[in-house]
Amino acid sequence: MQARYECRICWHVYDPADGDEVRQIPPGTAFEDLPADWTCPVCDAARDKFIRLDDGDA
């Protein structure tokens, strides 16, 4: 299972199992493999505004 990441601005969670429909990122794409210019699909925050969630977090 790949790690999920949460935006520290709007709390959107990027889940690799879902990908990112807004930016046409296919399911199964790890956060580390997102394009360098990828931003939060909700608030447009940069990738460095995301924090890794522990496996037990919802």
PDB file of C-alpha atoms in Angstrom:
ATOM      1  CA  MET A   1       0.000   0.000   0.000  1.00  0.00           C
ATOM      2  CA  GLN A   2       1.399   3.374  -1.022  1.00  0.00           C
ATOM      3  CA  ALA A   3       1.456   6.276   1.429  1.00  0.00           C
ATOM      4  CA  ARG A   4      -1.268   8.899   1.426  1.00  0.00           C
ATOM      5  CA  TYR A   5      -0.469  12.601   1.786  1.00  0.00           C
ATOM      6  CA  GLU A   6      -2.585  15.367   3.285  1.00  0.00           C
ATOM      7  CA  CYS A   7      -2.589  19.041   2.315  1.00  0.00           C
ATOM      8  CA  ARG A   8      -1.745  21.225   5.304  1.00  0.00           C
ATOM      9  CA  ILE A   9      -3.808  24.070   3.820  1.00  0.00           C
ATOM     10  CA  CYS A  10      -7.208  22.479   3.076  1.00  0.00           C
ATOM     11  CA  TRP A  11      -6.784  18.917   4.458  1.00  0.00           C
ATOM     12  CA  HIS A  12      -7.371  17.249   1.073  1.00  0.00           C
ATOM     13  CA  VAL A  13      -5.867  13.755   1.079  1.00  0.00           C
ATOM     14  CA  TYR A  14      -4.038  12.496  -1.999  1.00  0.00           C
ATOM     15  CA  ASP A  15      -4.605   8.745  -2.100  1.00  0.00           C
ATOM     16  CA  PRO A  16      -2.525   6.909  -4.711  1.00  0.00           C
ATOM     17  CA  ALA A  17      -5.290   4.298  -4.994  1.00  0.00           C
ATOM     18  CA  ASP A  18      -7.570   7.038  -6.360  1.00  0.00           C
ATOM     19  CA  GLY A  19      -5.108   9.188  -8.312  1.00  0.00           C
ATOM     20  CA  ASP A  20      -6.233  12.713  -9.196  1.00  0.00           C
ATOM     21  CA  GLU A  21      -9.161  13.032 -11.561  1.00  0.00           C
ATOM     22  CA  VAL A  22      -8.733  16.823 -11.848  1.00  0.00           C
ATOM     23  CA  ARG A  23      -5.173  16.574 -13.219  1.00  0.00           C
ATOM     24  CA  GLN A  24      -5.801  13.225 -14.959  1.00  0.00           C
ATOM     25  CA  ILE A  25      -3.359  11.335 -12.734  1.00  0.00           C
ATOM     26  CA  PRO A  26      -4.219   7.625 -13.009  1.00  0.00           C
ATOM     27  CA  PRO A  27      -4.942   5.480  -9.951  1.00  0.00           C
ATOM     28  CA  GLY A  28      -1.818   3.770  -8.643  1.00  0.00           C
ATOM     29  CA  THR A  29       0.424   6.852  -9.032  1.00  0.00           C
ATOM     30  CA  ALA A  30       2.571   7.338  -5.923  1.00  0.00           C
ATOM     31  CA  PHE A  31       2.824  10.854  -4.494  1.00  0.00           C
ATOM     32  CA  GLU A  32       6.562  10.815  -5.256  1.00  0.00           C
ATOM     33  CA  ASP A  33       5.770  10.126  -8.929  1.00  0.00           C
ATOM     34  CA  LEU A  34       3.416  13.086  -9.398  1.00  0.00           C
ATOM     35  CA  PRO A  35       4.596  15.716 -11.909  1.00  0.00           C
ATOM     36  CA  ALA A  36       6.822  18.437 -10.419  1.00  0.00           C
ATOM     37  CA  ASP A  37       4.176  21.076 -11.178  1.00  0.00           C
ATOM     38  CA  TRP A  38       1.330  19.107  -9.550  1.00  0.00           C
ATOM     39  CA  THR A  39      -0.689  21.111  -7.034  1.00  0.00           C
ATOM     40  CA  CYS A  40      -3.562  20.346  -4.685  1.00  0.00           C
ATOM     41  CA  PRO A  41      -6.730  19.869  -6.755  1.00  0.00           C
ATOM     42  CA  VAL A  42      -8.782  21.640  -4.064  1.00  0.00           C
ATOM     43  CA  CYS A  43      -6.750  24.703  -3.020  1.00  0.00           C
ATOM     44  CA  ASP A  44      -3.846  24.753  -5.528  1.00  0.00           C
ATOM     45  CA  ALA A  45      -1.188  24.381  -2.795  1.00  0.00           C
ATOM     46  CA  ALA A  46       2.269  23.216  -3.874  1.00  0.00           C
ATOM     47  CA  ARG A  47       3.459  19.652  -3.236  1.00  0.00           C
ATOM     48  CA  ASP A  48       5.666  20.806  -0.356  1.00  0.00           C
ATOM     49  CA  LYS A  49       2.512  21.740   1.582  1.00  0.00           C
ATOM     50  CA  PHE A  50       1.577  18.041   1.895  1.00  0.00           C
ATOM     51  CA  ILE A  51       2.496  15.802   4.807  1.00  0.00           C
ATOM     52  CA  ARG A  52       2.718  12.027   4.790  1.00  0.00           C
ATOM     53  CA  LEU A  53      -0.025  10.262   6.723  1.00  0.00           C
ATOM     54  CA  ASP A  54       0.725   7.247   8.904  1.00  0.00           C
ATOM     55  CA  ASP A  55      -0.763   3.987   7.711  1.00  0.00           C
ATOM     56  CA  GLY A  56      -3.368   4.007  10.495  1.00  0.00           C
ATOM     57  CA  ASP A  57      -4.729   7.504   9.743  1.00  0.00           C
ATOM     58  CA  ALA A  58      -8.081   7.970   8.034  1.00  0.00           C
TER      59      ALA A  58
END
